Amino acid sequence: QVQVKESGGGLVQAGGSLRLSCAVSRSILHINAMGWYRQAPGKQRELVAAMNSFGRIMYADSVKGTGRFTMSRDNATNTLYLQVDSLKPEDTAVYYCNQGWSRGGSNWYVPGSTWGQGTQVTVSS
């Protein structure tokens, strides 16, 4: 079973940047799709971005168009990244990595049951 471990969170001032990492226990090229989620205090966990094995990326409507979120991966180290720029207090959340799969349509990411422990991002104003 795939295991994932997030890191890279922290306390930053508004306007700063963070690069979150997700270490995956096996080749990410052989995983159908993976996603980044976040859960803010008192809110439901929500998708931020997802990438399939071919490198196709989708961003959630809530972050699409802001230009602040960039998902990428390093195939050699089996690591996923989520770059978050121009951080805002509303970005404060625990960010999670998830193994899932893709289906047809524009919102193609389907989350699976594999989650990491999350990494806390706190943005001060």
mmCIF file of C-alpha atoms in Angstrom:
data_model
loop_
_atom_site.group_PDB
_atom_site.id
_atom_site.type_symbol
_atom_site.label_atom_id
_atom_site.label_comp_id
_atom_site.label_asym_id
_atom_site.label_seq_id
_atom_site.Cartn_x
_atom_site.Cartn_y
_atom_site.Cartn_z
ATOM 1 C CA GLN A 1 0.000 0.000 0.000
ATOM 2 C CA VAL A 2 1.230 3.444 -0.858
ATOM 3 C CA GLN A 3 2.274 5.677 2.003
ATOM 4 C CA VAL A 4 2.589 9.431 1.804
ATOM 5 C CA LYS A 5 4.188 11.954 4.110
ATOM 6 C CA GLU A 6 3.747 15.699 3.915
ATOM 7 C CA SER A 7 6.218 18.329 5.048
ATOM 8 C CA GLY A 8 7.118 21.940 4.496
ATOM 9 C CA GLY A 9 4.387 23.728 6.400
ATOM 10 C CA GLY A 10 5.000 26.434 8.925
ATOM 11 C CA LEU A 11 4.112 29.865 10.188
ATOM 12 C CA VAL A 12 4.541 32.595 7.600
ATOM 13 C CA GLN A 13 3.463 36.182 7.211
ATOM 14 C CA ALA A 14 0.893 37.148 4.653
ATOM 15 C CA GLY A 15 2.530 37.620 1.279
ATOM 16 C CA GLY A 16 5.105 34.941 1.881
ATOM 17 C CA SER A 17 5.547 31.637 0.109
ATOM 18 C CA LEU A 18 5.821 27.998 1.035
ATOM 19 C CA ARG A 19 6.645 24.872 -0.876
ATOM 20 C CA LEU A 20 4.927 21.831 0.532
ATOM 21 C CA SER A 21 6.316 18.385 -0.159
ATOM 22 C CA CYS A 22 4.735 14.954 -0.252
ATOM 23 C CA ALA A 23 7.057 11.974 -0.174
ATOM 24 C CA VAL A 24 5.466 8.937 -1.807
ATOM 25 C CA SER A 25 6.573 5.416 -0.943
ATOM 26 C CA ARG A 26 6.645 4.148 -4.529
ATOM 27 C CA SER A 27 6.953 5.360 -8.082
ATOM 28 C CA ILE A 28 4.480 8.172 -8.658
ATOM 29 C CA LEU A 29 4.532 7.395 -12.367
ATOM 30 C CA HIS A 30 2.711 4.161 -11.537
ATOM 31 C CA ILE A 31 0.046 5.868 -9.490
ATOM 32 C CA ASN A 32 -3.026 6.861 -11.448
ATOM 33 C CA ALA A 33 -3.402 10.262 -9.811
ATOM 34 C CA MET A 34 -2.534 12.195 -6.686
ATOM 35 C CA GLY A 35 -3.942 15.277 -5.093
ATOM 36 C CA TRP A 36 -3.371 18.003 -2.552
ATOM 37 C CA TYR A 37 -6.158 18.848 -0.135
ATOM 38 C CA ARG A 38 -6.491 21.311 2.696
ATOM 39 C CA GLN A 39 -8.696 21.566 5.727
ATOM 40 C CA ALA A 40 -9.165 24.855 7.482
ATOM 41 C CA PRO A 41 -10.398 24.997 11.079
ATOM 42 C CA GLY A 42 -14.106 24.245 11.241
ATOM 43 C CA LYS A 43 -14.344 23.521 7.523
ATOM 44 C CA GLN A 44 -14.498 20.465 5.344
ATOM 45 C CA ARG A 45 -11.439 19.133 3.625
ATOM 46 C CA GLU A 46 -11.250 20.498 0.096
ATOM 47 C CA LEU A 47 -9.269 19.677 -2.998
ATOM 48 C CA VAL A 48 -6.601 22.165 -3.986
ATOM 49 C CA ALA A 49 -4.920 20.498 -6.948
ATOM 50 C CA ALA A 50 -4.396 17.106 -8.542
ATOM 51 C CA MET A 51 -2.091 15.529 -11.063
ATOM 52 C CA ASN A 52 -2.433 12.308 -13.024
ATOM 53 C CA SER A 53 0.360 9.953 -14.035
ATOM 54 C CA PHE A 54 0.708 11.735 -17.394
ATOM 55 C CA GLY A 55 1.317 15.042 -15.683
ATOM 56 C CA ARG A 56 -2.068 16.561 -16.355
ATOM 57 C CA ILE A 57 -2.918 19.019 -13.578
ATOM 58 C CA MET A 58 -6.213 20.365 -12.376
ATOM 59 C CA TYR A 59 -6.766 23.120 -9.847
ATOM 60 C CA ALA A 60 -9.884 23.504 -7.750
ATOM 61 C CA ASP A 61 -12.216 26.313 -8.689
ATOM 62 C CA SER A 62 -11.398 27.987 -5.382
ATOM 63 C CA VAL A 63 -7.744 28.457 -6.348
ATOM 64 C CA LYS A 64 -7.856 28.355 -10.137
ATOM 65 C CA GLY A 65 -7.030 31.651 -11.727
ATOM 66 C CA THR A 66 -5.299 33.076 -8.667
ATOM 67 C CA GLY A 67 -1.926 32.033 -9.990
ATOM 68 C CA ARG A 68 -0.804 31.401 -6.424
ATOM 69 C CA PHE A 69 -0.834 27.597 -6.392
ATOM 70 C CA THR A 70 1.463 25.407 -8.455
ATOM 71 C CA MET A 71 1.568 21.639 -8.268
ATOM 72 C CA SER A 72 4.579 19.772 -9.558
ATOM 73 C CA ARG A 73 6.444 16.538 -9.054
ATOM 74 C CA ASP A 74 9.922 15.059 -9.090
ATOM 75 C CA ASN A 75 9.756 11.621 -10.672
ATOM 76 C CA ALA A 76 13.268 10.726 -9.586
ATOM 77 C CA THR A 77 12.531 11.185 -5.889
ATOM 78 C CA ASN A 78 8.814 10.313 -5.979
ATOM 79 C CA THR A 79 7.942 13.630 -4.451
ATOM 80 C CA LEU A 80 4.979 15.867 -5.090
ATOM 81 C CA TYR A 81 5.119 19.575 -4.441
ATOM 82 C CA LEU A 82 2.622 22.340 -3.882
ATOM 83 C CA GLN A 83 4.041 25.820 -4.198
ATOM 84 C CA VAL A 84 1.869 28.463 -2.581
ATOM 85 C CA ASP A 85 2.755 32.101 -3.197
ATOM 86 C CA SER A 86 1.340 35.366 -1.895
ATOM 87 C CA LEU A 87 -0.041 33.520 1.111
ATOM 88 C CA LYS A 88 -3.168 34.886 2.737
ATOM 89 C CA PRO A 89 -4.594 34.254 6.204
ATOM 90 C CA GLU A 90 -7.413 32.297 4.571
ATOM 91 C CA ASP A 91 -4.818 29.798 3.334
ATOM 92 C CA THR A 92 -4.335 28.705 6.938
ATOM 93 C CA ALA A 93 -5.113 25.000 7.005
ATOM 94 C CA VAL A 94 -3.672 21.543 7.325
ATOM 95 C CA TYR A 95 -2.535 20.450 3.891
ATOM 96 C CA TYR A 96 -2.796 16.788 2.961
ATOM 97 C CA CYS A 97 -1.525 14.572 0.200
ATOM 98 C CA ASN A 98 -3.828 11.909 -1.211
ATOM 99 C CA GLN A 99 -3.563 8.964 -3.567
ATOM 100 C CA GLY A 100 -6.540 8.773 -5.872
ATOM 101 C CA TRP A 101 -7.462 8.200 -9.486
ATOM 102 C CA SER A 102 -8.825 10.024 -12.474
ATOM 103 C CA ARG A 103 -12.148 9.815 -14.256
ATOM 104 C CA GLY A 104 -13.576 11.675 -17.229
ATOM 105 C CA GLY A 105 -14.700 15.255 -17.188
ATOM 106 C CA SER A 106 -13.252 18.521 -16.048
ATOM 107 C CA ASN A 107 -13.308 17.657 -12.336
ATOM 108 C CA TRP A 108 -11.596 14.339 -12.885
ATOM 109 C CA TYR A 109 -9.894 13.673 -9.580
ATOM 110 C CA VAL A 110 -11.388 11.042 -7.286
ATOM 111 C CA PRO A 111 -9.802 10.801 -3.825
ATOM 112 C CA GLY A 112 -8.713 7.481 -2.437
ATOM 113 C CA SER A 113 -8.318 6.290 1.125
ATOM 114 C CA THR A 114 -4.581 6.943 1.459
ATOM 115 C CA TRP A 115 -3.808 10.140 3.332
ATOM 116 C CA GLY A 116 -0.776 11.500 5.067
ATOM 117 C CA GLN A 117 -0.761 13.095 8.505
ATOM 118 C CA GLY A 118 -0.821 16.550 6.973
ATOM 119 C CA THR A 119 1.345 19.601 7.351
ATOM 120 C CA GLN A 120 0.125 22.739 9.107
ATOM 121 C CA VAL A 121 0.257 26.050 7.276
ATOM 122 C CA THR A 122 -0.470 29.122 9.349
ATOM 123 C CA VAL A 123 -0.504 32.545 7.748
ATOM 124 C CA SER A 124 -0.379 35.591 9.982
ATOM 125 C CA SER A 125 -1.762 38.937 8.877
#
